[in-house]
Amino acid sequence: MSGLSGEWSSIGMFSVVLAVTLLITGWAARRTTTTADFYTANRSLSGLQNGLAITGDYISAGTFLGMTGLLYDNGFDATLYLVGAVVAWPMLLLLIAEPLRNLGKYSFADVCAFRLDRVAMRIFASCGSLVVVIFYLIGQIVAAGALIQSLFGMPYDYAVILVGVLMIVYVGAGGMIATSWVQIIKAVLLLCSGTAISFLVLLKFDFSVDRLLGASVAASPHGAGILSSGMLLKSPTEILTLAITLCFGVMGLPHILMRFFTVPTVKAARQSAFWATGFIGYFFLLAFIIGYGAIALLPMGDPAFFAPDGKLLGGNNLAAVHLAHRVGGSALMGFVSAVAFATIVAVVAGLTLSAAATIAHDLYGEVLQRGAANEKRILLLSRLTALAIGAIAIALGLLFKGQNIASIVTTALSIAASVNFPVLLLAIYWERLTTRGAFCGGMIGLVSAVVCAVTGPKVWVDVLHHPQPIFPLGYPTLVVMPLTFFLCWMLSSTDSAGKAAVHRAAFGAQTLRAQTGIGAEGSPERRS
Amino acid sequence: MLASATSLSVHPAYVELRRRRRQCCVGLSLLILIAYFGYVLLLAYAPSVLAQRVGETRFLTIGLLLGPALIVLAWGITGFYVRWANRHFDPLVEALARDARS
């Protein structure tokens, strides 16, 4: 670790990133006076800006470093993560993005509650959001602590507290305006650093992918095994579970869905999904090159990169950082480290903001105060919530120290795919959905998903150290997603209460608004 | 003054919009889902197909070609949809919004 910590170039770049983001937060704080500013940056972002911000939200440190590390370790199997994570985007655009933008105000709970019972649906959506956000947040903050520890030599506990405090400052003071601009800057830096590393790697192989792969096979202890499946994903069930989780999980991630409210029109929302898919796809294509490049260019046992016990310095999650050092020297490494740091605080800020929206807007404003709450109070409560979530995140980060980041984040994605996605999809497209079906189906799904995740091998065995898992699958998606769909369908179809008929009758008006945006925030007929 | 939701819901532009959007979204979703799950099923049940090299003396495999190809396809589909929606859906929505205002 001594080879990494205390590098002046890293610390210098890190300070620049910190200073710039804090300046932005100060600027944004003066512009944040209403709840619309706080949650949606007053719908002021362009499609391209929001596309970059989505890219920033989606490519977390766990993704950038975790996926390249996974590829470095396991070869071909890790590429399913890259492919699945991009395929999710056309699905999101085609099925969810526009109705969501047209029906909602600040969060996807608005959409679930549009024609169904406001209180019940907001309680469900808030629970679904908070569970997903908290799992996701644990993954990010554990990654943050471990990364900062190995990059800058700061002790893990201090690193977690530093990230927690920073995110409270970004979100509490600057709201969505600060969070968006931190994401945009970070996304641009991330794309630049990925491009630089890939360019320099390919330069070493005369821009021949074939030569790069040949060198990886020659350098890897697994030889040609890195070009075929079997090292990471052991069974067809495991592959299917992961594929479904990746493809549908995004459609239930509250902090990603929330980004579609930051643009002025549905056309801009559409364009932001297009830009986001392009940037994310481009970056994940680079990840193939970075992963195989790390295998080829970080040969086992090189004392510059490996500890005497044969492990990569700072863990395999740092393969991309070491590769940057190898091909671009300490300047590029410092740059990549600073970008990784910016990535962490930005994603954590986005998650915190969506949790604050859930608690202050959905639970306090709409459920407790029945939509009659004073805006100033909601804004104050939002800032206090950011503070509380920050404190909780710090505590969880300290508690979960040393856990596997990729499996915590995938668990969050799996719960999102099993619970939030089915209810959101049915609320938008299925006329016969009733409050009973959506609320009971969603809640039972949520409890099942959490129980299965906790008693499955990833938590029960890996975290709690029991010898055998109770639930056999790593992630609950394959079982719980169909279960939630089935329960929503069954409990709705058999619902003959008077209210059910009223909610079904409202479907036509909901579809009109979902399809056209007429009556929505910033809708076409209001802009005359 | 807004026209009532009932009169808009039978408006020819709205009926046309819903029909076109359904065709477009269902078609494109099926395209990407079939391509993606086709790839996933190969990975799960016939991994040796994906591990095949594209040439005798080469290292590039079919899987390492198809994976990136799916990423490019995903982007292509979003691009196609955005162009299509801007060209065909937005004018219909504009027409509806005009009638809703009048």
XYZ file of C-alpha atoms in Angstrom:
630
model
C 0.000 0.000 0.000
C 2.917 2.327 0.535
C 3.298 2.565 -3.246
C -0.086 4.245 -3.407
C -0.681 6.308 -0.322
C 0.719 9.783 -0.102
C 1.224 10.244 -3.828
C 1.344 14.013 -4.227
C -0.307 13.956 -7.607
C -3.296 12.101 -6.115
C -3.616 14.429 -3.174
C -3.281 17.490 -5.429
C -5.975 16.338 -7.861
C -8.157 15.271 -4.945
C -7.933 18.776 -3.456
C -8.864 20.366 -6.782
C -11.950 18.149 -7.112
C -12.944 18.930 -3.548
C -12.516 22.688 -3.997
C -14.438 22.815 -7.285
C -17.369 20.781 -5.964
C -17.619 22.886 -2.811
C -17.597 26.082 -4.890
C -20.450 24.678 -6.976
C -22.340 23.810 -3.809
C -21.950 27.344 -2.496
C -23.190 28.725 -5.818
C -26.099 26.273 -5.895
C -27.076 26.936 -2.285
C -27.839 30.575 -3.126
C -30.154 29.406 -5.903
C -32.013 26.827 -3.854
C -35.002 28.509 -2.236
C -38.001 26.335 -3.141
C -38.732 22.613 -2.996
C -38.748 22.559 -6.822
C -35.169 23.913 -6.751
C -34.184 21.423 -4.099
C -35.602 18.305 -5.777
C -35.576 19.049 -9.495
C -33.133 21.975 -9.954
C -36.325 23.827 -10.989
C -36.432 21.627 -14.119
C -33.629 23.713 -15.578
C -31.290 21.061 -16.998
C -30.974 20.420 -20.733
C -31.244 16.923 -22.180
C -27.475 16.664 -22.645
C -26.736 17.959 -19.128
C -29.214 15.546 -17.590
C -27.860 12.722 -19.744
C -24.411 13.383 -18.290
C -25.841 13.596 -14.776
C -27.608 10.251 -15.263
C -24.323 8.784 -16.498
C -22.725 10.130 -13.330
C -25.453 8.626 -11.159
C -25.316 5.268 -12.896
C -21.564 4.705 -13.150
C -20.677 4.586 -9.493
C -17.257 3.764 -8.113
C -18.579 0.249 -7.597
C -19.271 0.116 -11.319
C -16.114 1.719 -12.682
C -13.614 0.102 -10.342
C -15.748 -2.908 -9.355
C -16.538 -4.046 -12.893
C -13.023 -3.559 -14.243
C -11.751 -5.371 -11.126
C -14.227 -8.186 -11.717
C -13.106 -8.483 -15.333
C -9.449 -8.411 -14.253
C -10.191 -11.290 -11.862
C -12.608 -13.442 -13.827
C -12.349 -12.575 -17.483
C -15.306 -13.087 -19.810
C -18.066 -13.760 -17.229
C -17.777 -10.213 -15.910
C -18.795 -8.837 -19.301
C -22.432 -9.854 -18.588
C -22.499 -7.044 -16.015
C -21.419 -4.557 -18.672
C -23.893 -5.747 -21.308
C -26.881 -6.081 -18.953
C -26.302 -2.679 -17.404
C -26.534 -0.994 -20.832
C -29.464 -3.055 -22.185
C -31.493 -1.775 -19.217
C -31.486 1.730 -20.753
C -33.566 1.252 -23.904
C -36.047 -0.632 -21.704
C -36.231 2.287 -19.308
C -36.703 4.770 -22.162
C -39.322 2.711 -24.011
C -41.436 1.696 -21.028
C -41.014 4.089 -18.128
C -39.248 7.391 -18.818
C -41.976 9.407 -20.562
C -45.021 8.301 -18.516
C -42.927 8.832 -15.383
C -42.007 12.358 -16.452
C -45.610 13.163 -17.398
C -47.274 11.769 -14.283
C -44.783 12.609 -11.541
C -43.540 15.661 -9.737
C -40.542 14.734 -7.552
C -40.425 10.948 -7.194
C -41.767 7.712 -8.667
C -44.174 7.533 -5.701
C -46.162 10.282 -7.453
C -46.759 7.879 -10.345
C -47.792 4.943 -8.140
C -50.205 7.224 -6.284
C -51.577 8.985 -9.375
C -54.930 7.219 -9.559
C -54.691 4.799 -6.624
C -55.054 5.626 -2.948
C -52.575 8.440 -2.262
C -51.685 7.520 1.285
C -51.340 3.743 0.860
C -49.333 3.977 -2.365
C -46.979 6.619 -1.018
C -46.322 4.507 2.053
C -45.513 1.532 -0.194
C -43.344 3.532 -2.604
C -41.495 5.183 0.273
C -40.700 1.823 1.868
C -39.555 0.434 -1.488
C -37.396 3.505 -2.137
C -35.812 3.612 1.277
C -34.914 -0.091 1.341
C -33.290 0.120 -2.094
C -31.520 3.408 -1.352
C -30.149 2.162 1.961
C -28.745 -1.057 0.456
C -27.248 0.963 -2.403
C -25.856 3.508 0.013
C -24.142 0.839 2.120
C -22.409 -0.454 -1.006
C -21.231 3.011 -2.009
C -20.009 4.109 1.381
C -18.128 0.873 2.056
C -16.499 1.285 -1.362
C -15.695 4.877 -0.502
C -13.981 4.030 2.748
C -11.923 1.224 1.250
C -10.906 3.284 -1.784
C -9.882 6.398 0.045
C -7.977 4.255 2.501
C -5.919 2.647 -0.222
C -5.582 5.715 -2.450
C -4.645 8.289 0.130
C -3.598 6.231 3.136
C -6.367 7.688 5.296
C -7.798 5.253 7.903
C -11.102 3.630 6.818
C -13.199 5.108 9.639
C -12.061 8.683 8.926
C -12.608 8.158 5.215
C -16.228 7.052 5.782
C -16.876 10.044 8.048
C -15.308 12.413 5.501
C -17.530 11.125 2.683
C -20.614 11.254 4.925
C -19.967 14.855 5.944
C -19.258 15.932 2.363
C -22.486 14.430 1.097
C -24.456 16.178 3.852
C -22.903 19.473 2.736
C -23.587 18.873 -0.990
C -27.179 17.743 -0.554
C -28.211 19.728 2.502
C -26.916 23.023 1.139
C -27.060 22.624 -2.624
C -29.925 20.186 -3.251
C -30.488 18.942 -6.787
C -28.662 21.882 -8.422
C -25.394 21.089 -6.640
C -25.882 17.330 -6.932
C -26.540 17.579 -10.689
C -23.505 19.726 -11.409
C -21.241 17.538 -9.285
C -22.575 14.573 -11.316
C -22.050 16.333 -14.639
C -18.450 17.304 -13.886
C -17.728 13.870 -12.552
C -19.238 12.167 -15.617
C -17.081 14.274 -17.945
C -13.949 13.502 -15.919
C -14.865 9.817 -15.827
C -15.337 9.643 -19.597
C -12.018 11.471 -20.126
C -10.073 9.217 -17.802
C -11.615 6.048 -19.305
C -10.766 7.289 -22.792
C -7.198 8.155 -21.807
C -6.513 4.771 -20.193
C -8.053 2.840 -23.110
C -6.185 4.909 -25.697
C -2.855 4.327 -23.967
C -3.568 0.608 -23.570
C -4.485 0.202 -27.234
C -1.419 2.240 -28.215
C 0.742 -0.475 -26.685
C -0.913 -3.060 -28.947
C -0.970 -1.039 -32.192
C -4.741 -0.600 -31.777
C -5.302 -4.306 -32.341
C -7.876 -5.824 -29.978
C -6.662 -9.227 -31.035
C -3.096 -8.486 -29.880
C -4.438 -7.114 -26.611
C -6.416 -10.316 -25.995
C -3.409 -12.425 -27.022
C -1.216 -10.606 -24.506
C -3.896 -11.046 -21.787
C -4.082 -14.786 -22.412
C -0.275 -14.982 -22.284
C -0.095 -12.981 -19.033
C -3.045 -14.501 -17.176
C -2.550 -17.443 -14.791
C -5.844 -18.773 -16.230
C -4.604 -18.628 -19.816
C -7.348 -18.864 -22.429
C -9.877 -19.351 -19.581
C -10.344 -15.588 -19.450
C -11.966 -15.697 -22.894
C -14.735 -18.128 -21.941
C -17.465 -18.419 -19.331
C -17.239 -20.341 -16.071
C -14.924 -18.501 -13.680
C -17.467 -16.212 -12.023
C -20.955 -17.465 -12.952
C -21.215 -21.117 -12.026
C -24.744 -22.135 -13.050
C -27.436 -21.198 -15.597
C -29.698 -20.078 -12.708
C -27.032 -17.686 -11.515
C -26.626 -16.278 -15.033
C -30.383 -15.829 -15.544
C -30.828 -14.189 -12.136
C -28.063 -11.719 -12.822
C -29.287 -11.007 -16.363
C -32.845 -10.246 -15.203
C -31.670 -8.209 -12.210
C -29.441 -6.013 -14.368
C -32.015 -5.515 -17.109
C -35.018 -4.603 -14.895
C -33.397 -3.292 -11.712
C -32.668 0.168 -13.121
C -36.389 0.758 -13.606
C -36.838 0.573 -9.828
C -33.898 2.721 -8.696
C -35.402 5.860 -7.104
C -32.344 8.084 -7.560
C -32.177 7.282 -11.286
C -35.927 7.738 -11.838
C -35.788 11.049 -9.983
C -33.397 12.457 -12.588
C -36.173 12.516 -15.200
C -37.870 15.318 -13.278
C -34.939 17.716 -13.649
C -35.613 18.570 -17.310
C -38.227 21.058 -18.566
C -40.054 18.875 -21.119
C -40.749 15.275 -21.967
C -38.722 15.766 -25.155
C -35.699 16.706 -23.038
C -36.354 13.666 -20.810
C -36.265 11.477 -23.892
C -33.059 13.095 -25.116
C -31.421 12.709 -21.717
C -32.062 8.938 -21.851
C -30.472 8.850 -25.305
C -27.350 10.735 -24.196
C -27.118 8.656 -21.032
C -27.312 5.372 -22.978
C -24.623 6.626 -25.350
C -22.218 7.736 -22.630
C -22.827 4.664 -20.468
C -22.482 2.333 -23.476
C -19.273 4.062 -24.582
C -17.810 3.850 -21.095
C -18.690 0.171 -20.739
C -17.087 -0.576 -24.102
C -13.958 1.072 -22.702
C -14.311 -1.133 -19.616
C -13.729 -4.206 -21.825
C -10.412 -2.683 -22.933
C -9.471 -1.535 -19.426
C -10.271 -4.956 -17.899
C -8.352 -7.001 -20.463
C -5.651 -4.326 -20.554
C -5.148 -4.764 -16.815
C -4.761 -8.521 -17.275
C -2.195 -7.990 -20.033
C -0.212 -5.143 -18.506
C -0.201 -5.937 -14.785
C 1.677 -9.237 -14.843
C 1.544 -11.285 -11.661
C 4.267 -10.655 -9.150
C 5.515 -7.281 -10.448
C 6.617 -5.624 -7.178
C 5.400 -2.215 -8.399
C 1.793 -3.445 -8.302
C 1.726 -6.559 -6.161
C 2.295 -7.129 -2.460
C 4.782 -9.859 -1.504
C 1.840 -12.228 -0.821
C 0.861 -12.078 -4.498
C -2.198 -9.827 -4.109
C -2.748 -6.626 -6.066
C -1.904 -3.615 -3.872
C -5.082 -2.237 -2.315
C -7.218 -5.124 -3.654
C -8.445 -6.084 -7.107
C -10.920 -3.197 -7.159
C -7.931 -0.973 -7.855
C -6.919 -2.757 -11.088
C -7.996 0.268 -13.180
C -6.004 2.657 -10.976
C -2.855 0.516 -11.247
C -3.366 0.246 -14.984
C -3.561 4.046 -15.186
C -0.225 4.215 -13.356
C 1.274 1.640 -15.703
C 0.272 3.341 -18.952
C 0.164 7.000 -17.919
C 2.458 7.392 -14.930
C 1.600 8.948 -11.603
C -0.122 11.966 -13.192
C -2.792 9.802 -14.841
C -3.080 7.713 -11.699
C -3.662 10.820 -9.614
C -6.288 11.961 -12.073
C -8.087 8.602 -12.030
C -7.966 8.472 -8.210
C -9.488 11.934 -7.957
C -12.205 10.955 -10.428
C -12.939 7.816 -8.396
C -13.293 9.987 -5.315
C -15.615 12.446 -7.092
C -17.643 9.463 -8.289
C -18.209 8.239 -4.778
C -19.358 11.511 -3.264
C -21.544 12.313 -6.267
C -23.419 9.002 -6.238
C -23.812 9.106 -2.476
C -25.224 12.642 -2.804
C -27.742 11.508 -5.443
C -28.914 8.642 -3.227
C -29.257 10.908 -0.220
C -31.310 13.385 -2.221
C -33.781 10.727 -3.290
C -34.100 9.500 0.303
C -34.754 13.080 1.415
C -37.447 13.428 -1.272
C -39.076 10.244 -0.041
C -39.173 11.264 3.593
C -39.906 14.990 3.327
C -42.081 15.097 0.192
C -43.825 11.708 0.158
C -44.086 10.724 3.803
C -44.280 14.107 5.557
C -45.816 16.331 2.873
C -48.259 13.930 1.234
C -49.015 11.274 3.864
C -48.816 13.104 7.212
C -49.907 16.559 6.048
C -52.142 15.311 3.184
C -50.467 17.600 0.659
C -51.186 20.724 2.702
C -47.729 21.162 4.214
C -45.940 24.501 4.202
C -43.237 24.509 1.513
C -40.650 26.152 3.797
C -41.159 23.374 6.317
C -40.746 20.665 3.693
C -37.535 22.317 2.533
C -36.211 22.510 6.080
C -37.212 18.917 6.723
C -35.479 17.854 3.476
C -32.212 19.401 4.651
C -32.573 17.778 8.069
C -33.316 14.441 6.400
C -30.113 14.760 4.372
C -28.300 15.255 7.672
C -29.968 12.208 9.229
C -29.357 9.979 6.200
C -25.738 11.120 6.238
C -25.408 10.067 9.868
C -27.083 6.711 9.177
C -24.836 6.147 6.163
C -21.721 6.815 8.241
C -22.910 4.351 10.908
C -23.734 1.655 8.330
C -20.448 2.260 6.545
C -18.573 1.602 9.777
C -20.730 -1.454 10.533
C -20.362 -3.081 7.111
C -16.608 -2.476 6.821
C -14.885 -5.022 4.603
C -18.001 -6.442 2.893
C -18.111 -7.246 -0.815
C -19.283 -4.105 -2.620
C -20.568 -5.700 -5.817
C -22.932 -8.084 -4.014
C -24.421 -5.346 -1.787
C -25.135 -3.135 -4.808
C -26.541 -6.051 -6.817
C -28.806 -6.894 -3.856
C -30.187 -3.340 -4.002
C -30.730 -3.711 -7.743
C -32.423 -7.057 -7.179
C -34.907 -5.620 -4.657
C -35.617 -2.747 -7.064
C -36.321 -5.227 -9.883
C -38.458 -7.464 -7.643
C -40.639 -4.799 -6.032
C -40.509 -1.236 -7.356
C -40.371 -2.177 -11.037
C -43.469 -4.475 -11.140
C -45.674 -2.021 -9.222
C -44.515 0.982 -11.269
C -45.019 -0.874 -14.571
C -48.500 -2.100 -13.635
C -49.526 1.302 -12.258
C -48.698 2.866 -15.632
C -49.991 0.212 -18.034
C -52.548 -2.068 -16.381
C -56.039 -0.647 -16.071
C -57.351 -3.223 -13.598
C -54.667 -2.591 -10.971
C -56.257 -1.528 -7.678
C -54.864 -0.165 -4.450
C -55.334 -3.529 -2.741
C -53.363 -5.333 -5.445
C -50.584 -2.773 -5.699
C -50.178 -2.095 -1.980
C -50.509 -5.650 -0.633
C -48.711 -7.231 -3.591
C -45.908 -4.679 -3.393
C -45.524 -4.904 0.378
C -45.507 -8.720 0.435
C -43.009 -8.605 -2.443
C -40.833 -6.152 -0.545
C -40.817 -8.224 2.636
C -40.124 -11.419 0.636
C -37.317 -9.750 -1.299
C -35.631 -8.507 1.873
C -36.084 -11.850 3.664
C -34.739 -13.800 0.679
C -31.804 -11.400 0.267
C -30.895 -11.581 3.952
C -31.237 -15.383 4.242
C -29.496 -15.974 0.882
C -25.827 -16.865 0.462
C -24.651 -13.252 -0.067
C -25.749 -12.025 3.374
C -26.534 -15.104 5.503
C -23.257 -16.850 4.659
C -20.869 -14.081 3.539
C -21.843 -11.372 6.054
C -23.390 -13.264 8.981
C -21.094 -16.306 8.656
C -23.741 -19.025 8.895
C -22.635 -22.303 7.288
C -25.658 -22.776 4.975
C -28.010 -20.274 3.290
C -31.763 -20.690 3.962
C -32.759 -19.195 0.597
C -30.620 -20.899 -2.073
C -30.245 -18.136 -4.694
C -27.741 -15.297 -4.418
C -30.349 -12.694 -5.365
C -34.131 -12.989 -5.009
C -35.147 -11.562 -8.430
C -35.930 -14.845 -10.179
C -38.459 -15.810 -7.490
C -39.759 -12.533 -6.067
C -40.264 -10.538 -9.286
C -42.792 -13.089 -10.651
C -44.305 -13.321 -7.150
C -44.923 -9.561 -6.992
C -46.458 -9.535 -10.485
C -48.660 -12.500 -9.556
C -49.850 -11.026 -6.239
C -50.622 -7.627 -7.793
C -52.560 -9.385 -10.543
C -54.473 -11.756 -8.252
C -55.316 -9.246 -5.521
C -56.413 -6.660 -8.102
C -58.476 -8.982 -10.278
C -60.486 -10.186 -7.308
C -60.954 -6.684 -5.897
C -64.588 -5.660 -6.328
C -64.740 -2.837 -3.777
C -66.345 0.451 -4.827
C -63.028 2.282 -4.672
C -61.462 -0.226 -7.052
C -64.000 0.751 -9.726
C -63.215 4.454 -9.169
C -59.469 3.830 -9.498
C -59.966 1.776 -12.661
C -62.199 4.469 -14.130
C -59.386 6.998 -13.612
C -57.062 4.949 -15.827
C -58.209 6.628 -19.044
C -57.384 10.112 -17.773
C -54.075 8.853 -16.398
C -53.119 7.337 -19.752
C -54.041 10.562 -21.533
C -51.651 12.480 -19.321
C -48.963 9.761 -19.401
C -49.007 9.675 -23.211
C -49.332 13.367 -23.985
C -48.202 15.254 -20.911
C -51.378 17.358 -21.060
C -51.949 18.563 -17.503
C -48.416 17.640 -16.398
C -45.695 19.845 -14.887
C -44.397 22.082 -17.698
C -46.984 20.564 -20.045
C -47.470 21.526 -23.702
C -50.848 23.257 -23.271
C -49.572 25.452 -20.455
C -46.701 26.772 -22.526
C -48.755 28.898 -24.839
C -60.099 26.676 -20.751
C -59.215 23.025 -21.039
C -61.280 20.667 -23.153
C -62.579 17.765 -21.103
C -60.494 14.624 -20.802
C -63.298 12.539 -22.306
C -63.426 14.558 -25.513
C -59.625 14.384 -25.830
C -59.564 10.643 -25.233
C -61.560 10.019 -28.428
C -59.679 12.688 -30.420
C -58.330 11.129 -33.651
C -54.828 12.465 -32.940
C -54.844 10.756 -29.553
C -56.090 7.438 -30.934
C -53.395 7.619 -33.619
C -50.726 8.534 -31.052
C -51.564 5.589 -28.822
C -51.605 3.140 -31.725
C -48.261 4.333 -33.092
C -46.591 4.486 -29.722
C -47.745 0.999 -28.813
C -46.417 -0.424 -32.086
C -43.093 1.364 -31.738
C -42.450 0.656 -28.038
C -43.583 -2.975 -28.097
C -41.607 -3.691 -31.277
C -38.369 -2.098 -30.080
C -38.661 -3.620 -26.573
C -39.127 -7.079 -28.067
C -36.146 -6.526 -30.359
C -33.743 -5.658 -27.543
C -35.177 -8.270 -25.133
C -34.928 -11.089 -27.676
C -31.368 -10.106 -28.614
C -30.299 -9.773 -24.967
C -31.963 -12.918 -23.629
C -30.786 -14.846 -26.686
C -27.260 -13.905 -25.689
C -27.949 -14.744 -22.021
C -29.380 -18.175 -22.902
C -26.297 -18.909 -24.999
C -24.115 -17.886 -22.076
C -26.129 -20.084 -19.691
C -26.652 -23.197 -21.792
C -24.119 -23.133 -24.647
C -21.110 -21.171 -23.377
C -18.812 -23.004 -25.788
C -20.502 -21.204 -28.707
C -19.560 -17.834 -27.235
C -16.017 -19.007 -26.470
C -15.383 -19.907 -30.103
C -12.626 -17.862 -31.748
C -13.535 -15.938 -34.882
C -10.451 -17.235 -36.707
C -7.824 -19.946 -36.428
C -4.988 -17.671 -35.375
C -7.075 -15.085 -33.548
C -8.002 -14.483 -29.935
C -11.221 -12.556 -30.465
C -14.221 -14.741 -29.544
C -17.843 -14.680 -30.668
C -18.889 -13.652 -27.150
C -16.486 -10.712 -27.131
C -18.010 -9.582 -30.432
C -21.661 -10.105 -29.484
C -21.413 -8.392 -26.073
C -20.195 -5.054 -27.450
C -22.595 -5.481 -30.395
C -25.501 -5.617 -27.909
C -24.269 -2.419 -26.264
C -24.174 -0.715 -29.665
C -27.638 -2.112 -30.496
C -29.013 -0.729 -27.215
C -27.754 2.726 -28.087
C -28.996 2.419 -31.660
C -32.487 1.569 -30.403
C -32.640 4.574 -28.074
C -31.425 6.796 -30.926
C -33.998 5.382 -33.330
C -36.788 5.813 -30.766
C -35.866 9.425 -29.976
C -35.840 10.382 -33.674
C -39.087 8.527 -34.269
C -40.806 10.071 -31.248
C -39.639 13.577 -32.127
C -40.837 13.217 -35.693
C -44.082 11.270 -35.280
C -45.330 11.579 -31.693
C -44.619 15.213 -30.869
C -46.665 16.705 -33.762
C -49.663 14.614 -32.666
C -49.222 15.799 -29.065
C -48.943 19.401 -30.302
C -52.198 19.026 -32.225
C -53.909 17.645 -29.147
C -52.520 20.368 -26.922
C -53.789 23.037 -29.349
C -57.272 21.555 -29.199
C -57.054 21.225 -25.436
C -56.337 24.951 -25.137
C -59.092 26.097 -27.455
